[in-house]
Amino acid sequence: MKNYFILLELPGGKELKFTIGNKSPKNFWRNAIRAIRKGRANLICRRQDTGISEALRSYMTGANRFTTFMLTNLKMNSHESRDKKAILNKTVQSISDMERETVIDTNKNFQLVTCDDKP
């Protein structure tokens, strides 16, 4: 099993923006799980290194509305890492086991959030 960083774009706009205290809006994670399960989340990038920021920056050059990105860290074998459905299923499991949410970065055009699994 190897460690992969996964970057997803969640559907929705400013209604998903975390509050000033960096707390998620009501039902944010439940709706994120639903969107991921239905295949409505866009898989932007999967990498084994920390180059996610370059992928995000490149992707954001064409953005014209507020967007929420979710970064997660998953352990997968190489076969799973090439299977979008497996990645999305593991992401849902990660959210379901969430203990803490964190806003990594935010501005007027986007927010980048993550959640930590229970140990």
JSON list of C-alpha atoms in Angstrom, two decimals:
[
{"chain": "A", "resi": 1, "resn": "MET", "atom": "CA", "xyz": [0.00, 0.00, 0.00]},
{"chain": "A", "resi": 2, "resn": "LYS", "atom": "CA", "xyz": [1.23, 3.43, -0.94]},
{"chain": "A", "resi": 3, "resn": "ASN", "atom": "CA", "xyz": [0.20, 6.89, 0.17]},
{"chain": "A", "resi": 4, "resn": "TYR", "atom": "CA", "xyz": [-1.72, 9.05, -2.35]},
{"chain": "A", "resi": 5, "resn": "PHE", "atom": "CA", "xyz": [-2.93, 12.63, -2.16]},
{"chain": "A", "resi": 6, "resn": "ILE", "atom": "CA", "xyz": [-6.34, 13.02, -3.81]},
{"chain": "A", "resi": 7, "resn": "LEU", "atom": "CA", "xyz": [-7.83, 16.36, -4.87]},
{"chain": "A", "resi": 8, "resn": "LEU", "atom": "CA", "xyz": [-11.56, 16.52, -5.60]},
{"chain": "A", "resi": 9, "resn": "GLU", "atom": "CA", "xyz": [-13.76, 19.41, -6.69]},
{"chain": "A", "resi": 10, "resn": "LEU", "atom": "CA", "xyz": [-17.14, 19.27, -4.98]},
{"chain": "A", "resi": 11, "resn": "PRO", "atom": "CA", "xyz": [-20.24, 20.48, -6.82]},
{"chain": "A", "resi": 12, "resn": "GLY", "atom": "CA", "xyz": [-21.80, 23.67, -5.52]},
{"chain": "A", "resi": 13, "resn": "GLY", "atom": "CA", "xyz": [-20.90, 27.28, -4.95]},
{"chain": "A", "resi": 14, "resn": "LYS", "atom": "CA", "xyz": [-20.75, 29.81, -2.13]},
{"chain": "A", "resi": 15, "resn": "GLU", "atom": "CA", "xyz": [-23.37, 27.91, -0.12]},
{"chain": "A", "resi": 16, "resn": "LEU", "atom": "CA", "xyz": [-20.54, 25.46, 0.72]},
{"chain": "A", "resi": 17, "resn": "LYS", "atom": "CA", "xyz": [-18.23, 28.16, 2.10]},
{"chain": "A", "resi": 18, "resn": "PHE", "atom": "CA", "xyz": [-17.02, 27.43, 5.62]},
{"chain": "A", "resi": 19, "resn": "THR", "atom": "CA", "xyz": [-17.88, 30.02, 8.27]},
{"chain": "A", "resi": 20, "resn": "ILE", "atom": "CA", "xyz": [-15.48, 32.60, 9.63]},
{"chain": "A", "resi": 21, "resn": "GLY", "atom": "CA", "xyz": [-14.54, 30.18, 12.42]},
{"chain": "A", "resi": 22, "resn": "ASN", "atom": "CA", "xyz": [-13.69, 27.62, 9.71]},
{"chain": "A", "resi": 23, "resn": "LYS", "atom": "CA", "xyz": [-16.67, 25.42, 10.48]},
{"chain": "A", "resi": 24, "resn": "SER", "atom": "CA", "xyz": [-18.48, 23.59, 7.71]},
{"chain": "A", "resi": 25, "resn": "PRO", "atom": "CA", "xyz": [-22.02, 24.59, 6.77]},
{"chain": "A", "resi": 26, "resn": "LYS", "atom": "CA", "xyz": [-24.82, 22.35, 8.00]},
{"chain": "A", "resi": 27, "resn": "ASN", "atom": "CA", "xyz": [-24.84, 18.98, 6.20]},
{"chain": "A", "resi": 28, "resn": "PHE", "atom": "CA", "xyz": [-21.65, 19.84, 4.28]},
{"chain": "A", "resi": 29, "resn": "TRP", "atom": "CA", "xyz": [-20.01, 16.43, 4.74]},
{"chain": "A", "resi": 30, "resn": "ARG", "atom": "CA", "xyz": [-23.24, 14.48, 4.28]},
{"chain": "A", "resi": 31, "resn": "ASN", "atom": "CA", "xyz": [-23.80, 16.31, 0.99]},
{"chain": "A", "resi": 32, "resn": "ALA", "atom": "CA", "xyz": [-20.15, 15.79, -0.01]},
{"chain": "A", "resi": 33, "resn": "ILE", "atom": "CA", "xyz": [-20.55, 12.04, 0.54]},
{"chain": "A", "resi": 34, "resn": "ARG", "atom": "CA", "xyz": [-23.73, 12.04, -1.53]},
{"chain": "A", "resi": 35, "resn": "ALA", "atom": "CA", "xyz": [-22.07, 13.96, -4.39]},
{"chain": "A", "resi": 36, "resn": "ILE", "atom": "CA", "xyz": [-19.03, 11.67, -4.38]},
{"chain": "A", "resi": 37, "resn": "ARG", "atom": "CA", "xyz": [-21.17, 8.52, -4.36]},
{"chain": "A", "resi": 38, "resn": "LYS", "atom": "CA", "xyz": [-23.23, 9.82, -7.28]},
{"chain": "A", "resi": 39, "resn": "GLY", "atom": "CA", "xyz": [-20.07, 10.60, -9.24]},
{"chain": "A", "resi": 40, "resn": "ARG", "atom": "CA", "xyz": [-20.69, 14.35, -9.24]},
{"chain": "A", "resi": 41, "resn": "ALA", "atom": "CA", "xyz": [-17.35, 15.20, -7.63]},
{"chain": "A", "resi": 42, "resn": "ASN", "atom": "CA", "xyz": [-14.59, 15.94, -10.10]},
{"chain": "A", "resi": 43, "resn": "LEU", "atom": "CA", "xyz": [-11.31, 14.06, -9.56]},
{"chain": "A", "resi": 44, "resn": "ILE", "atom": "CA", "xyz": [-8.73, 16.77, -10.22]},
{"chain": "A", "resi": 45, "resn": "CYS", "atom": "CA", "xyz": [-5.54, 15.03, -9.24]},
{"chain": "A", "resi": 46, "resn": "ARG", "atom": "CA", "xyz": [-4.03, 11.96, -7.55]},
{"chain": "A", "resi": 47, "resn": "ARG", "atom": "CA", "xyz": [-0.36, 11.97, -6.67]},
{"chain": "A", "resi": 48, "resn": "GLN", "atom": "CA", "xyz": [2.12, 10.35, -4.37]},
{"chain": "A", "resi": 49, "resn": "ASP", "atom": "CA", "xyz": [4.02, 13.58, -3.82]},
{"chain": "A", "resi": 50, "resn": "THR", "atom": "CA", "xyz": [2.95, 16.98, -2.60]},
{"chain": "A", "resi": 51, "resn": "GLY", "atom": "CA", "xyz": [2.56, 18.49, -6.10]},
{"chain": "A", "resi": 52, "resn": "ILE", "atom": "CA", "xyz": [-1.17, 18.92, -5.54]},
{"chain": "A", "resi": 53, "resn": "SER", "atom": "CA", "xyz": [-0.71, 22.69, -5.20]},
{"chain": "A", "resi": 54, "resn": "GLU", "atom": "CA", "xyz": [0.54, 22.98, -8.79]},
{"chain": "A", "resi": 55, "resn": "ALA", "atom": "CA", "xyz": [-2.43, 20.97, -10.06]},
{"chain": "A", "resi": 56, "resn": "LEU", "atom": "CA", "xyz": [-4.82, 23.15, -8.07]},
{"chain": "A", "resi": 57, "resn": "ARG", "atom": "CA", "xyz": [-3.21, 26.37, -9.27]},
{"chain": "A", "resi": 58, "resn": "SER", "atom": "CA", "xyz": [-3.33, 25.19, -12.89]},
{"chain": "A", "resi": 59, "resn": "TYR", "atom": "CA", "xyz": [-6.96, 24.12, -12.57]},
{"chain": "A", "resi": 60, "resn": "MET", "atom": "CA", "xyz": [-7.99, 27.42, -10.95]},
{"chain": "A", "resi": 61, "resn": "THR", "atom": "CA", "xyz": [-6.73, 29.54, -13.86]},
{"chain": "A", "resi": 62, "resn": "GLY", "atom": "CA", "xyz": [-10.01, 28.90, -15.69]},
{"chain": "A", "resi": 63, "resn": "ALA", "atom": "CA", "xyz": [-12.32, 29.16, -12.69]},
{"chain": "A", "resi": 64, "resn": "ASN", "atom": "CA", "xyz": [-15.02, 31.80, -12.81]},
{"chain": "A", "resi": 65, "resn": "ARG", "atom": "CA", "xyz": [-17.08, 30.91, -9.73]},
{"chain": "A", "resi": 66, "resn": "PHE", "atom": "CA", "xyz": [-16.51, 29.94, -6.11]},
{"chain": "A", "resi": 67, "resn": "THR", "atom": "CA", "xyz": [-15.34, 26.33, -5.87]},
{"chain": "A", "resi": 68, "resn": "THR", "atom": "CA", "xyz": [-14.74, 23.92, -3.00]},
{"chain": "A", "resi": 69, "resn": "PHE", "atom": "CA", "xyz": [-11.85, 21.49, -3.23]},
{"chain": "A", "resi": 70, "resn": "MET", "atom": "CA", "xyz": [-11.30, 18.58, -0.92]},
{"chain": "A", "resi": 71, "resn": "LEU", "atom": "CA", "xyz": [-7.86, 17.14, -0.26]},
{"chain": "A", "resi": 72, "resn": "THR", "atom": "CA", "xyz": [-7.56, 13.68, 1.22]},
{"chain": "A", "resi": 73, "resn": "ASN", "atom": "CA", "xyz": [-4.73, 11.32, 1.92]},
{"chain": "A", "resi": 74, "resn": "LEU", "atom": "CA", "xyz": [-5.48, 7.66, 1.09]},
{"chain": "A", "resi": 75, "resn": "LYS", "atom": "CA", "xyz": [-3.54, 4.43, 1.31]},
{"chain": "A", "resi": 76, "resn": "MET", "atom": "CA", "xyz": [-4.03, 2.42, -1.88]},
{"chain": "A", "resi": 77, "resn": "ASN", "atom": "CA", "xyz": [-2.25, -0.15, -3.96]},
{"chain": "A", "resi": 78, "resn": "SER", "atom": "CA", "xyz": [-1.26, 0.86, -7.50]},
{"chain": "A", "resi": 79, "resn": "HIS", "atom": "CA", "xyz": [-4.28, -0.90, -9.04]},
{"chain": "A", "resi": 80, "resn": "GLU", "atom": "CA", "xyz": [-6.73, 1.02, -6.83]},
{"chain": "A", "resi": 81, "resn": "SER", "atom": "CA", "xyz": [-4.97, 4.31, -7.58]},
{"chain": "A", "resi": 82, "resn": "ARG", "atom": "CA", "xyz": [-5.90, 3.95, -11.26]},
{"chain": "A", "resi": 83, "resn": "ASP", "atom": "CA", "xyz": [-9.56, 3.15, -10.55]},
{"chain": "A", "resi": 84, "resn": "LYS", "atom": "CA", "xyz": [-11.68, 6.28, -10.10]},
{"chain": "A", "resi": 85, "resn": "LYS", "atom": "CA", "xyz": [-14.51, 4.32, -8.47]},
{"chain": "A", "resi": 86, "resn": "ALA", "atom": "CA", "xyz": [-12.11, 2.80, -5.91]},
{"chain": "A", "resi": 87, "resn": "ILE", "atom": "CA", "xyz": [-10.67, 6.25, -5.16]},
{"chain": "A", "resi": 88, "resn": "LEU", "atom": "CA", "xyz": [-14.13, 7.73, -4.65]},
{"chain": "A", "resi": 89, "resn": "ASN", "atom": "CA", "xyz": [-15.22, 4.81, -2.44]},
{"chain": "A", "resi": 90, "resn": "LYS", "atom": "CA", "xyz": [-12.13, 5.19, -0.26]},
{"chain": "A", "resi": 91, "resn": "THR", "atom": "CA", "xyz": [-12.74, 8.94, -0.06]},
{"chain": "A", "resi": 92, "resn": "VAL", "atom": "CA", "xyz": [-16.30, 8.35, 1.15]},
{"chain": "A", "resi": 93, "resn": "GLN", "atom": "CA", "xyz": [-14.96, 5.98, 3.81]},
{"chain": "A", "resi": 94, "resn": "SER", "atom": "CA", "xyz": [-12.41, 8.58, 4.87]},
{"chain": "A", "resi": 95, "resn": "ILE", "atom": "CA", "xyz": [-15.14, 11.21, 5.30]},
{"chain": "A", "resi": 96, "resn": "SER", "atom": "CA", "xyz": [-17.37, 8.74, 7.16]},
{"chain": "A", "resi": 97, "resn": "ASP", "atom": "CA", "xyz": [-14.53, 8.11, 9.65]},
{"chain": "A", "resi": 98, "resn": "MET", "atom": "CA", "xyz": [-13.79, 11.82, 10.00]},
{"chain": "A", "resi": 99, "resn": "GLU", "atom": "CA", "xyz": [-12.80, 13.23, 13.33]},
{"chain": "A", "resi": 100, "resn": "ARG", "atom": "CA", "xyz": [-11.72, 16.76, 12.44]},
{"chain": "A", "resi": 101, "resn": "GLU", "atom": "CA", "xyz": [-12.20, 19.16, 9.53]},
{"chain": "A", "resi": 102, "resn": "THR", "atom": "CA", "xyz": [-9.65, 21.76, 8.45]},
{"chain": "A", "resi": 103, "resn": "VAL", "atom": "CA", "xyz": [-9.64, 24.65, 6.00]},
{"chain": "A", "resi": 104, "resn": "ILE", "atom": "CA", "xyz": [-6.21, 24.57, 4.37]},
{"chain": "A", "resi": 105, "resn": "ASP", "atom": "CA", "xyz": [-6.66, 27.69, 2.24]},
{"chain": "A", "resi": 106, "resn": "THR", "atom": "CA", "xyz": [-9.47, 30.02, 1.23]},
{"chain": "A", "resi": 107, "resn": "ASN", "atom": "CA", "xyz": [-10.04, 33.18, -0.75]},
{"chain": "A", "resi": 108, "resn": "LYS", "atom": "CA", "xyz": [-12.87, 34.77, -2.74]},
{"chain": "A", "resi": 109, "resn": "ASN", "atom": "CA", "xyz": [-12.68, 32.13, -5.51]},
{"chain": "A", "resi": 110, "resn": "PHE", "atom": "CA", "xyz": [-12.14, 28.85, -3.67]},
{"chain": "A", "resi": 111, "resn": "GLN", "atom": "CA", "xyz": [-11.63, 26.94, -0.45]},
{"chain": "A", "resi": 112, "resn": "LEU", "atom": "CA", "xyz": [-9.46, 23.90, 0.07]},
{"chain": "A", "resi": 113, "resn": "VAL", "atom": "CA", "xyz": [-10.66, 21.67, 2.91]},
{"chain": "A", "resi": 114, "resn": "THR", "atom": "CA", "xyz": [-9.64, 18.36, 4.37]},
{"chain": "A", "resi": 115, "resn": "CYS", "atom": "CA", "xyz": [-10.72, 16.01, 7.10]},
{"chain": "A", "resi": 116, "resn": "ASP", "atom": "CA", "xyz": [-8.73, 13.73, 9.36]},
{"chain": "A", "resi": 117, "resn": "ASP", "atom": "CA", "xyz": [-9.75, 10.14, 10.04]},
{"chain": "A", "resi": 118, "resn": "LYS", "atom": "CA", "xyz": [-10.20, 8.78, 13.52]},
{"chain": "A", "resi": 119, "resn": "PRO", "atom": "CA", "xyz": [-7.00, 7.08, 14.66]}
]
